[in-house]
XYZ file of C-alpha atoms in Angstrom:
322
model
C 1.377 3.439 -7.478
C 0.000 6.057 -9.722
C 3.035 6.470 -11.369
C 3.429 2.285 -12.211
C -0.077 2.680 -13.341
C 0.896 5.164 -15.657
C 3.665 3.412 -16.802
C 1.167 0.555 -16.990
C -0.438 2.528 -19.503
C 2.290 3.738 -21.748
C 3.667 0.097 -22.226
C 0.273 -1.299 -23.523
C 0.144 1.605 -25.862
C 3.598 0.092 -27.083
C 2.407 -3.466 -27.808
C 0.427 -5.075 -29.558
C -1.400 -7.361 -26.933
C -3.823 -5.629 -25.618
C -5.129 -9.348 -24.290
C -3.596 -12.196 -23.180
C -5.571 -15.593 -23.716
C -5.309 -18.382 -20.524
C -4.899 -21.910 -22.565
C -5.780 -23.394 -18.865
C -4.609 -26.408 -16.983
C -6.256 -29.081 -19.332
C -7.075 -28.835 -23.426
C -9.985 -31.647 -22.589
C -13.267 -29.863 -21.953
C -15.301 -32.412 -19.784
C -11.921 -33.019 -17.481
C -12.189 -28.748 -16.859
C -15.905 -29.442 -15.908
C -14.854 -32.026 -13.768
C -12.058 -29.891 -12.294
C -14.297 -26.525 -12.039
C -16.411 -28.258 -9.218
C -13.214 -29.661 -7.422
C -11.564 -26.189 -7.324
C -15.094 -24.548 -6.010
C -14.882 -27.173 -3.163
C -11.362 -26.053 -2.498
C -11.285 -22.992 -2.869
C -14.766 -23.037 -0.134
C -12.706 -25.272 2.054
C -9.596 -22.374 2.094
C -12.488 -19.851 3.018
C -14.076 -21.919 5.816
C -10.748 -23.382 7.357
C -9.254 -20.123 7.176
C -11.765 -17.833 8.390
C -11.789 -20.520 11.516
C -8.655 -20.266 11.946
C -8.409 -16.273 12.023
C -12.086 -16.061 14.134
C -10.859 -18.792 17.167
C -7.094 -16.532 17.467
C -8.534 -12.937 17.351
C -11.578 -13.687 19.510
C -9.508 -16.079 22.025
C -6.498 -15.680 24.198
C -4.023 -16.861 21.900
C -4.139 -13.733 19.713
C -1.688 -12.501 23.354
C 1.152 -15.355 21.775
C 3.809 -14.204 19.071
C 2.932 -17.689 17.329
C -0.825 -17.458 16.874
C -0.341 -13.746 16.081
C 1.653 -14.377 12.691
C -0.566 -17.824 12.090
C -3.387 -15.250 12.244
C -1.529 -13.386 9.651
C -0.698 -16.320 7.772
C -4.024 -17.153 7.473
C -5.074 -13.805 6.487
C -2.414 -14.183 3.084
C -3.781 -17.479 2.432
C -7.384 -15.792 1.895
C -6.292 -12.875 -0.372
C -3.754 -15.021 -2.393
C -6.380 -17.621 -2.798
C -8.703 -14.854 -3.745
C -6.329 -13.474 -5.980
C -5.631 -16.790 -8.634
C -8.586 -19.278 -7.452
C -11.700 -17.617 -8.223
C -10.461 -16.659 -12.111
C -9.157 -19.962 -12.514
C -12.791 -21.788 -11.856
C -14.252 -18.913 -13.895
C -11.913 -19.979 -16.914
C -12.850 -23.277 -16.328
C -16.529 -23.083 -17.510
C -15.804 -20.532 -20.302
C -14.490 -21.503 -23.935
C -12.142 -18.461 -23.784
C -10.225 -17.667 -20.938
C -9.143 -13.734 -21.842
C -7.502 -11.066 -19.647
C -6.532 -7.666 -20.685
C -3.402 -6.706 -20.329
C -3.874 -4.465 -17.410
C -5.261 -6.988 -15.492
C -2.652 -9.335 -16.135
C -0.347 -7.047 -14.849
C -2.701 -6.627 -11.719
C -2.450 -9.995 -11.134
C 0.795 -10.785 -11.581
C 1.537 -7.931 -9.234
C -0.864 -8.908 -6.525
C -0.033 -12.635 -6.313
C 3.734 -12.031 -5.839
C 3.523 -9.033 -3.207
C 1.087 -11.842 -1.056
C 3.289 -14.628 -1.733
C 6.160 -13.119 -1.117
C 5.007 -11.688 2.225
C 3.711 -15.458 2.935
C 7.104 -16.301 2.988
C 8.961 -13.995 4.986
C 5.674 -14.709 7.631
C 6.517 -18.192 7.467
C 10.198 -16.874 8.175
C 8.817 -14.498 11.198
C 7.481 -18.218 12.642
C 10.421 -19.811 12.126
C 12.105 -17.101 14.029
C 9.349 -17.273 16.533
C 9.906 -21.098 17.301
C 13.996 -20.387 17.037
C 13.737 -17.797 20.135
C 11.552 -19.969 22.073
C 13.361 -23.113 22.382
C 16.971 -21.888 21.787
C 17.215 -18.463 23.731
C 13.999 -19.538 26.293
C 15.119 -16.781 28.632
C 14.723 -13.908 26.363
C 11.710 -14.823 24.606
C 9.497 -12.292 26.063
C 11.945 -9.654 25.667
C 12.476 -10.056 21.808
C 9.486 -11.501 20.941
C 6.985 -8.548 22.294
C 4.047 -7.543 20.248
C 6.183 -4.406 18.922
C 8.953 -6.649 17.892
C 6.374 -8.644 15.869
C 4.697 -5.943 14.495
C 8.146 -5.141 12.807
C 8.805 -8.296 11.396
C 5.399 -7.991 10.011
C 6.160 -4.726 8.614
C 9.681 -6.152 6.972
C 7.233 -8.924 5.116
C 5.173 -6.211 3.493
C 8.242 -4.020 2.982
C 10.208 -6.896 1.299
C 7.588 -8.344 -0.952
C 6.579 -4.693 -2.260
C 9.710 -4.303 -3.280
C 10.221 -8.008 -4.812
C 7.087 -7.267 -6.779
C 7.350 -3.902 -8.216
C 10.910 -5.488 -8.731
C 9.248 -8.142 -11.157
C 6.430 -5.629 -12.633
C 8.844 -2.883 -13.918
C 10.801 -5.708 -15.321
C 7.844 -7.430 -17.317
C 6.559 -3.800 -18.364
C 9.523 -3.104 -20.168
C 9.230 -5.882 -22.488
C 7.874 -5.956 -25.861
C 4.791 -8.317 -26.484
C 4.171 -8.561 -29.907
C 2.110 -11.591 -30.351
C 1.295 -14.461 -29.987
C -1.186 -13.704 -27.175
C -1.448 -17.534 -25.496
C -0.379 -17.877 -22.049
C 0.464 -21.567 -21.188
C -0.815 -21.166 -17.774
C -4.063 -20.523 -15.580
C -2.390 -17.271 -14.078
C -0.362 -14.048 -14.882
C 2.899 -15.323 -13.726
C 6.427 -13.866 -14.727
C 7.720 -16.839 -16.666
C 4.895 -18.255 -19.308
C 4.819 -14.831 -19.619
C 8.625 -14.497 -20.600
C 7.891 -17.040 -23.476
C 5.291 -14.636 -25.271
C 8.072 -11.604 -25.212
C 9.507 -10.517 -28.868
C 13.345 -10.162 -28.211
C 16.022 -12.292 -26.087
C 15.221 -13.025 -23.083
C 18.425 -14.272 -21.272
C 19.775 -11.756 -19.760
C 15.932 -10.978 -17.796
C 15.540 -14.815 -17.393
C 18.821 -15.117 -15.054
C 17.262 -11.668 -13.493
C 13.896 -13.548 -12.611
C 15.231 -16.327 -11.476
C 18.003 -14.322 -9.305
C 14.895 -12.437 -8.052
C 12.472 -15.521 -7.197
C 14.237 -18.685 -7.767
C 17.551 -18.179 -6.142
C 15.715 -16.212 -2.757
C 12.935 -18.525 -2.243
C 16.072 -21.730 -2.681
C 18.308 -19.372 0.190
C 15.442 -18.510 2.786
C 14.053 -22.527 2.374
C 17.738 -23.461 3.166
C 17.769 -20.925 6.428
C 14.506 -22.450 7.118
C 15.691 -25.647 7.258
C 18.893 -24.490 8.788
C 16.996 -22.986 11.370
C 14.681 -26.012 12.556
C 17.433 -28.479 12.392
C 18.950 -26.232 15.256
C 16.155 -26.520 16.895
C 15.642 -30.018 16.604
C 18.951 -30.589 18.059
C 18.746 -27.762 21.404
C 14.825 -29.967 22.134
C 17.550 -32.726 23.459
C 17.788 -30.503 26.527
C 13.803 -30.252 27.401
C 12.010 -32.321 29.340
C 9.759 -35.008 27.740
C 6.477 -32.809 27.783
C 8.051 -29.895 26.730
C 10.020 -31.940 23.509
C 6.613 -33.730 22.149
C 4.998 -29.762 22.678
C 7.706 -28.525 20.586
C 7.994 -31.411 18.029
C 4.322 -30.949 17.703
C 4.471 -27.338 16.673
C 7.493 -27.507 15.184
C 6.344 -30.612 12.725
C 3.193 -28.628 11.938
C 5.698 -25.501 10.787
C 8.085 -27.867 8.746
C 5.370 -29.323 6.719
C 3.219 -26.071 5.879
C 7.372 -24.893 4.702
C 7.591 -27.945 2.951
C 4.594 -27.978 1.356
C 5.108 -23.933 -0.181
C 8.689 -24.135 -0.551
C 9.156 -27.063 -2.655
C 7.066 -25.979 -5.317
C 7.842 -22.359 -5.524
C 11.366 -23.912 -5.836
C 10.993 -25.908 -8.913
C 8.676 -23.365 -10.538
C 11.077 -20.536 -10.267
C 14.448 -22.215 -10.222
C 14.285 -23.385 -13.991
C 14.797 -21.105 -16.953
C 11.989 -19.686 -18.831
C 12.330 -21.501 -21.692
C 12.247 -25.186 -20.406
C 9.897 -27.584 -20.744
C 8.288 -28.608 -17.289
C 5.379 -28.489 -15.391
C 4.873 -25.490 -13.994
C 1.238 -24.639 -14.255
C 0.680 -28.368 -12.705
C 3.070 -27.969 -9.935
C 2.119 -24.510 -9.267
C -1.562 -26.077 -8.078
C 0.572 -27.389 -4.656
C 0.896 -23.377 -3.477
C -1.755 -21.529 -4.952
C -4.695 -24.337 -3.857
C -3.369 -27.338 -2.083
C -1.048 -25.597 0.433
C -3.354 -22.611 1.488
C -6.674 -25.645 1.793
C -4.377 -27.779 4.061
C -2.544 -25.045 6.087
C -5.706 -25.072 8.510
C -5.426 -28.652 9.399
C -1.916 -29.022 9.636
C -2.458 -25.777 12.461
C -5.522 -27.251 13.656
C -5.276 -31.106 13.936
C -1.976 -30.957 14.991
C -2.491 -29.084 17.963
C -4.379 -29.130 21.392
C -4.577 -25.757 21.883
C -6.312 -24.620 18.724
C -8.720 -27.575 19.712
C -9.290 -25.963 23.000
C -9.706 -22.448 22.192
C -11.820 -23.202 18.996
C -13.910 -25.616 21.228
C -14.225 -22.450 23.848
C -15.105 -19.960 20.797
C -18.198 -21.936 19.279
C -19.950 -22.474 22.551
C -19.355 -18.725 23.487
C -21.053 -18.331 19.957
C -23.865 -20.722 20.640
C -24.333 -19.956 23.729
C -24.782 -16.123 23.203
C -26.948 -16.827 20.159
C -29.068 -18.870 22.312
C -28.826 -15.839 24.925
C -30.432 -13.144 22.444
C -33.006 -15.767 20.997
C -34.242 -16.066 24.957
Protein backbone atom coordinates (compact mmCIF):
# COMPACT_ATOMS: atom_id res chain seq x y z
CA UNK A 1 0.00 0.00 0.00
CA UNK A 2 2.78 2.35 0.73
CA UNK A 3 4.39 1.62 -2.27
CA UNK A 4 0.89 2.40 -4.62
CA UNK A 5 0.78 5.47 -2.55
CA UNK A 6 4.02 6.39 -3.63
CA UNK A 7 3.41 5.65 -6.97
CA UNK A 8 0.25 7.66 -6.33
CA UNK A 9 2.47 10.42 -5.84
CA UNK A 10 4.93 10.27 -8.65
CA UNK A 11 2.05 10.10 -11.30
CA UNK A 12 0.37 13.39 -10.09
CA UNK A 13 3.74 14.98 -10.22
CA UNK A 14 3.54 13.85 -14.01
CA UNK A 15 0.21 15.50 -14.90
CA UNK A 16 -1.20 18.25 -15.05
CA UNK A 17 -4.55 17.63 -13.09
CA UNK A 18 -3.94 18.01 -9.92
CA UNK A 19 -8.08 18.18 -9.62
CA UNK A 20 -10.69 16.62 -11.19
CA UNK A 21 -14.11 18.61 -11.34
CA UNK A 22 -17.61 16.27 -10.78
CA UNK A 23 -20.13 17.89 -13.57
CA UNK A 24 -22.85 15.77 -11.39
CA UNK A 25 -25.94 13.87 -12.32
CA UNK A 26 -28.06 16.97 -13.47
CA UNK A 27 -26.75 20.59 -15.09
CA UNK A 28 -30.29 22.08 -13.56
CA UNK A 29 -29.62 23.52 -10.12
CA UNK A 30 -33.12 23.41 -8.37
CA UNK A 31 -33.59 19.55 -9.77
CA UNK A 32 -29.92 18.85 -7.60
CA UNK A 33 -31.73 20.56 -4.60
CA UNK A 34 -34.53 18.50 -5.14
CA UNK A 35 -32.36 15.39 -5.54
CA UNK A 36 -29.87 16.31 -2.48
CA UNK A 37 -32.84 15.67 0.01
CA UNK A 38 -33.94 12.39 -1.84
CA UNK A 39 -30.38 10.93 -1.68
CA UNK A 40 -30.11 12.03 2.27
CA UNK A 41 -33.36 9.97 2.73
CA UNK A 42 -31.71 7.11 0.96
CA UNK A 43 -28.76 7.06 1.85
CA UNK A 44 -30.47 7.20 5.93
CA UNK A 45 -32.72 4.42 4.82
CA UNK A 46 -29.33 2.13 3.67
CA UNK A 47 -27.98 3.04 7.26
CA UNK A 48 -31.13 2.12 9.23
CA UNK A 49 -32.17 -1.05 7.11
CA UNK A 50 -28.76 -2.17 7.15
CA UNK A 51 -27.62 -1.71 10.54
CA UNK A 52 -31.07 -3.83 11.32
CA UNK A 53 -30.23 -6.18 9.36
CA UNK A 54 -26.52 -6.77 10.74
CA UNK A 55 -27.85 -6.05 14.71
CA UNK A 56 -31.02 -8.89 14.49
CA UNK A 57 -28.14 -11.74 12.77
CA UNK A 58 -25.14 -11.07 15.12
CA UNK A 59 -27.22 -10.70 18.28
CA UNK A 60 -29.71 -13.72 17.29
CA UNK A 61 -29.31 -17.34 16.47
CA UNK A 62 -29.10 -17.06 12.91
CA UNK A 63 -25.56 -15.61 12.94
CA UNK A 64 -24.98 -20.07 13.68
CA UNK A 65 -26.45 -20.41 9.63
CA UNK A 66 -23.92 -20.16 6.59
CA UNK A 67 -26.80 -17.94 4.92
CA UNK A 68 -27.33 -15.21 7.50
CA UNK A 69 -23.55 -15.27 8.10
CA UNK A 70 -22.61 -13.90 4.48
CA UNK A 71 -26.12 -11.70 4.46
CA UNK A 72 -24.46 -10.25 7.58
CA UNK A 73 -21.50 -9.63 5.46
CA UNK A 74 -23.42 -8.46 2.67
CA UNK A 75 -24.88 -6.02 4.62
CA UNK A 76 -21.74 -4.91 6.10
CA UNK A 77 -20.40 -3.98 2.08
CA UNK A 78 -23.56 -2.30 1.46
CA UNK A 79 -22.69 0.25 4.43
CA UNK A 80 -19.04 1.01 3.45
CA UNK A 81 -19.79 1.13 -0.36
CA UNK A 82 -22.68 3.36 0.34
CA UNK A 83 -20.38 5.31 2.55
CA UNK A 84 -17.86 5.37 0.07
CA UNK A 85 -19.92 7.26 -3.20
CA UNK A 86 -23.28 8.48 -1.31
CA UNK A 87 -22.24 10.90 1.16
CA UNK A 88 -19.86 12.99 -1.59
CA UNK A 89 -22.47 12.77 -4.02
CA UNK A 90 -25.21 14.76 -1.68
CA UNK A 91 -22.27 16.98 -0.68
CA UNK A 92 -21.76 17.89 -4.51
CA UNK A 93 -25.20 18.35 -4.74
CA UNK A 94 -25.53 21.59 -2.65
CA UNK A 95 -22.14 23.02 -3.79
CA UNK A 96 -21.59 25.04 -7.18
CA UNK A 97 -18.28 23.14 -7.66
CA UNK A 98 -17.99 19.66 -7.15
CA UNK A 99 -13.83 19.29 -6.96
CA UNK A 100 -11.67 16.32 -5.90
CA UNK A 101 -7.99 16.17 -5.91
CA UNK A 102 -6.47 13.81 -7.64
CA UNK A 103 -5.43 11.68 -4.79
CA UNK A 104 -8.67 11.34 -3.64
CA UNK A 105 -10.02 10.38 -6.80
CA UNK A 106 -7.77 7.71 -6.89
CA UNK A 107 -8.91 6.79 -3.24
CA UNK A 108 -12.13 6.49 -4.37
CA UNK A 109 -11.96 4.83 -7.29
CA UNK A 110 -9.88 2.30 -5.42
CA UNK A 111 -12.19 1.86 -2.50
CA UNK A 112 -15.49 1.52 -4.40
CA UNK A 113 -14.20 -1.31 -6.66
CA UNK A 114 -12.30 -3.47 -3.88
CA UNK A 115 -16.13 -3.28 -1.94
CA UNK A 116 -17.97 -3.92 -4.99
CA UNK A 117 -16.09 -6.36 -6.17
CA UNK A 118 -16.09 -8.31 -2.89
CA UNK A 119 -20.08 -7.67 -2.97
CA UNK A 120 -20.08 -9.80 -5.74
CA UNK A 121 -18.13 -12.73 -5.09
CA UNK A 122 -20.39 -12.58 -1.46
CA UNK A 123 -23.35 -12.67 -3.49
CA UNK A 124 -21.48 -15.69 -5.28
CA UNK A 125 -20.56 -17.33 -1.65
CA UNK A 126 -24.75 -17.23 -1.27
CA UNK A 127 -25.36 -18.57 -4.31
CA UNK A 128 -23.06 -21.35 -3.44
CA UNK A 129 -24.65 -21.48 -0.07
CA UNK A 130 -28.28 -22.07 -1.49
CA UNK A 131 -26.58 -24.55 -4.36
CA UNK A 132 -25.22 -26.99 -1.43
CA UNK A 133 -28.33 -26.86 0.44
CA UNK A 134 -30.90 -27.96 -1.90
CA UNK A 135 -28.73 -29.93 -4.41
CA UNK A 136 -26.13 -31.89 -2.19
CA UNK A 137 -28.67 -31.69 1.21
CA UNK A 138 -26.60 -34.45 2.76
CA UNK A 139 -23.34 -32.73 2.85
CA UNK A 140 -24.35 -29.38 3.71
CA UNK A 141 -22.99 -29.31 7.11
CA UNK A 142 -19.86 -30.82 6.10
CA UNK A 143 -18.91 -28.18 3.37
CA UNK A 144 -20.67 -25.47 4.52
CA UNK A 145 -18.97 -25.18 8.23
CA UNK A 146 -18.10 -21.83 9.60
CA UNK A 147 -14.29 -22.48 8.48
CA UNK A 148 -15.39 -23.26 5.02
CA UNK A 149 -17.20 -19.88 5.00
CA UNK A 150 -14.68 -18.01 6.47
CA UNK A 151 -12.61 -19.00 3.30
CA UNK A 152 -14.92 -18.05 0.82
CA UNK A 153 -15.01 -14.85 2.64
CA UNK A 154 -11.39 -14.57 2.53
CA UNK A 155 -11.36 -15.44 -1.52
CA UNK A 156 -13.91 -12.20 -1.83
CA UNK A 157 -11.40 -9.90 -0.21
CA UNK A 158 -8.50 -11.67 -1.92
CA UNK A 159 -10.16 -11.38 -5.40
CA UNK A 160 -11.41 -7.85 -5.31
CA UNK A 161 -7.88 -6.55 -3.93
CA UNK A 162 -6.47 -7.81 -6.65
CA UNK A 163 -9.28 -6.62 -9.30
CA UNK A 164 -8.73 -3.19 -7.84
CA UNK A 165 -5.12 -2.57 -7.57
CA UNK A 166 -5.58 -4.31 -11.07
CA UNK A 167 -7.66 -1.15 -12.23
CA UNK A 168 -5.55 1.55 -10.06
CA UNK A 169 -2.05 0.73 -11.51
CA UNK A 170 -3.76 0.81 -14.81
CA UNK A 171 -5.42 4.38 -14.43
CA UNK A 172 -2.06 5.67 -12.71
CA UNK A 173 -0.16 5.08 -15.63
CA UNK A 174 -2.06 7.30 -17.79
CA UNK A 175 -1.40 10.74 -18.74
CA UNK A 176 -4.11 13.41 -17.73
CA UNK A 177 -3.41 16.44 -19.31
CA UNK A 178 -6.55 18.38 -19.20
CA UNK A 179 -9.50 18.90 -19.49
CA UNK A 180 -10.26 18.27 -15.79
CA UNK A 181 -14.37 17.51 -16.10
CA UNK A 182 -15.51 14.23 -15.06
CA UNK A 183 -18.97 13.38 -16.58
CA UNK A 184 -19.97 11.56 -13.56
CA UNK A 185 -20.83 11.90 -9.70
CA UNK A 186 -17.90 9.38 -8.84
CA UNK A 187 -14.21 8.39 -9.55
CA UNK A 188 -14.97 5.55 -11.77
CA UNK A 189 -12.49 3.92 -14.36
CA UNK A 190 -14.31 4.85 -17.54
CA UNK A 191 -15.46 8.80 -17.50
CA UNK A 192 -12.23 8.77 -16.33
CA UNK A 193 -10.72 7.05 -19.54
CA UNK A 194 -12.34 9.95 -21.60
CA UNK A 195 -10.18 12.76 -19.80
CA UNK A 196 -6.75 10.65 -20.65
CA UNK A 197 -4.28 12.42 -23.36
CA UNK A 198 -3.25 9.43 -25.66
CA UNK A 199 -5.24 6.30 -27.22
CA UNK A 200 -7.04 4.59 -25.21
CA UNK A 201 -7.99 1.27 -27.00
CA UNK A 202 -5.83 -0.98 -26.18
CA UNK A 203 -6.63 -0.09 -21.96
CA UNK A 204 -10.38 0.21 -22.90
CA UNK A 205 -10.61 -3.65 -24.09
CA UNK A 206 -8.29 -4.16 -20.75
CA UNK A 207 -11.09 -2.51 -18.50
CA UNK A 208 -13.68 -3.97 -19.89
CA UNK A 209 -11.86 -7.58 -19.93
CA UNK A 210 -11.25 -6.73 -16.23
CA UNK A 211 -14.92 -5.54 -15.14
CA UNK A 212 -17.24 -5.94 -17.96
CA UNK A 213 -16.50 -9.35 -19.27
CA UNK A 214 -16.17 -10.94 -15.26
CA UNK A 215 -19.12 -9.33 -13.81
CA UNK A 216 -21.19 -10.71 -17.57
CA UNK A 217 -19.39 -14.55 -16.68
CA UNK A 218 -20.08 -14.78 -12.79
CA UNK A 219 -23.97 -13.20 -13.53
CA UNK A 220 -24.21 -16.07 -16.13
CA UNK A 221 -22.88 -18.82 -13.34
CA UNK A 222 -25.27 -17.11 -11.14
CA UNK A 223 -27.98 -17.68 -13.14
CA UNK A 224 -26.63 -21.00 -14.17
CA UNK A 225 -26.50 -21.90 -10.75
CA UNK A 226 -30.20 -21.04 -9.54
CA UNK A 227 -31.77 -22.45 -12.58
CA UNK A 228 -30.23 -25.81 -11.21
CA UNK A 229 -31.67 -25.25 -8.35
CA UNK A 230 -34.92 -24.37 -9.46
CA UNK A 231 -35.12 -27.54 -11.27
CA UNK A 232 -33.60 -30.23 -8.15
CA UNK A 233 -36.79 -28.07 -5.71
CA UNK A 234 -39.09 -30.57 -8.00
CA UNK A 235 -37.95 -33.27 -5.59
CA UNK A 236 -38.93 -31.41 -2.08
CA UNK A 237 -41.86 -31.55 -0.46
CA UNK A 238 -44.36 -28.63 -0.74
CA UNK A 239 -43.13 -26.77 2.52
CA UNK A 240 -39.75 -27.25 1.88
CA UNK A 241 -40.16 -25.86 -2.16
CA UNK A 242 -42.19 -22.47 -1.12
CA UNK A 243 -39.09 -22.22 1.86
CA UNK A 244 -36.66 -22.47 -0.83
CA UNK A 245 -38.45 -20.43 -3.59
CA UNK A 246 -38.79 -17.88 -0.91
CA UNK A 247 -35.11 -17.53 -0.24
CA UNK A 248 -34.09 -18.31 -3.35
CA UNK A 249 -36.46 -15.41 -5.09
CA UNK A 250 -35.13 -12.97 -2.47
CA UNK A 251 -31.30 -13.99 -3.77
CA UNK A 252 -32.28 -13.74 -7.57
CA UNK A 253 -33.63 -10.32 -7.29
CA UNK A 254 -30.89 -8.61 -4.96
CA UNK A 255 -28.45 -10.48 -8.22
CA UNK A 256 -30.67 -9.00 -10.53
CA UNK A 257 -30.91 -5.86 -9.25
CA UNK A 258 -26.59 -5.39 -8.97
CA UNK A 259 -25.81 -7.38 -11.87
CA UNK A 260 -27.74 -5.80 -14.52
CA UNK A 261 -26.41 -2.54 -14.09
CA UNK A 262 -22.83 -3.22 -13.40
CA UNK A 263 -23.33 -5.09 -16.74
CA UNK A 264 -24.30 -2.31 -18.97
CA UNK A 265 -22.00 0.17 -17.23
CA UNK A 266 -18.91 -1.84 -17.76
CA UNK A 267 -19.68 -3.87 -20.84
CA UNK A 268 -19.62 -0.78 -23.30
CA UNK A 269 -16.48 0.94 -24.49
CA UNK A 270 -15.25 4.03 -22.96
CA UNK A 271 -15.96 6.17 -25.52
CA UNK A 272 -19.77 5.58 -26.13
CA UNK A 273 -22.42 7.57 -25.51
CA UNK A 274 -24.82 6.06 -22.76
CA UNK A 275 -25.99 6.46 -19.52
CA UNK A 276 -23.78 5.44 -17.22
CA UNK A 277 -23.78 7.88 -14.38
CA UNK A 278 -27.82 7.41 -14.51
CA UNK A 279 -27.75 3.73 -14.54
CA UNK A 280 -25.00 3.50 -12.15
CA UNK A 281 -27.68 5.10 -9.38
CA UNK A 282 -29.45 1.24 -9.50
CA UNK A 283 -26.05 -0.24 -7.54
CA UNK A 284 -24.51 2.41 -5.74
CA UNK A 285 -28.13 3.72 -4.04
CA UNK A 286 -31.13 1.80 -5.14
CA UNK A 287 -29.76 -1.77 -4.75
CA UNK A 288 -27.89 -1.38 -1.33
CA UNK A 289 -31.56 0.80 0.12
CA UNK A 290 -33.69 -2.20 -1.08
CA UNK A 291 -31.37 -5.18 -0.24
CA UNK A 292 -32.89 -5.00 3.44
CA UNK A 293 -36.40 -5.52 2.38
CA UNK A 294 -35.98 -7.91 -0.19
CA UNK A 295 -34.00 -10.02 3.03
CA UNK A 296 -36.45 -8.84 5.39
CA UNK A 297 -40.03 -8.85 3.91
CA UNK A 298 -39.44 -11.78 2.15
CA UNK A 299 -38.77 -13.89 4.93
CA UNK A 300 -40.32 -15.30 8.23
CA UNK A 301 -37.41 -15.86 9.93
CA UNK A 302 -35.79 -12.45 9.84
CA UNK A 303 -39.39 -11.38 11.04
CA UNK A 304 -39.06 -13.68 13.94
CA UNK A 305 -35.67 -13.12 15.11
CA UNK A 306 -35.87 -9.26 14.56
CA UNK A 307 -39.28 -9.40 16.44
CA UNK A 308 -37.26 -11.49 19.36
CA UNK A 309 -34.22 -8.84 19.22
CA UNK A 310 -36.30 -5.51 19.87
CA UNK A 311 -38.23 -6.84 22.80
CA UNK A 312 -34.93 -8.28 24.32
CA UNK A 313 -33.87 -4.54 23.71
CA UNK A 314 -36.95 -3.04 25.24
CA UNK A 315 -37.31 -5.17 27.63
CA UNK A 316 -33.73 -4.84 29.11
CA UNK A 317 -33.94 -1.06 28.70
CA UNK A 318 -36.99 -1.16 30.70
CA UNK A 319 -34.95 -3.59 33.15
CA UNK A 320 -32.08 -0.92 33.94
CA UNK A 321 -34.65 2.07 34.01
CA UNK A 322 -36.45 -0.13 37.05
Amino acid sequence: LLCLWTHLNLMENQNNVTEFVFMGLWENRQLELLFLVLFLLCYLAVLMGNFIILLTITCSHLIEQPMYYFLCHLSLMDLCYTSTVVPRLIRDLGTARKNISYNNCMTQLFTAHLLAAVEIFILVSMAVDRYVAIVKPLHYMVIMNRRGCNVLIFVAWGVGFWHSVALLLMVLSLPFCGPNQIDHYICDVKPLLKLVCKDIHVVSILVIANSGMVVVVIFLVLVASYTVILYNLRTHSSVGRRKALSTCSSHIMVVVLFFVPCIYTYVLPAGSENKDKEISVFYTVIAPMLNPLIYTLRNMEMKIAMGKVWSKMVHSEFKSIG
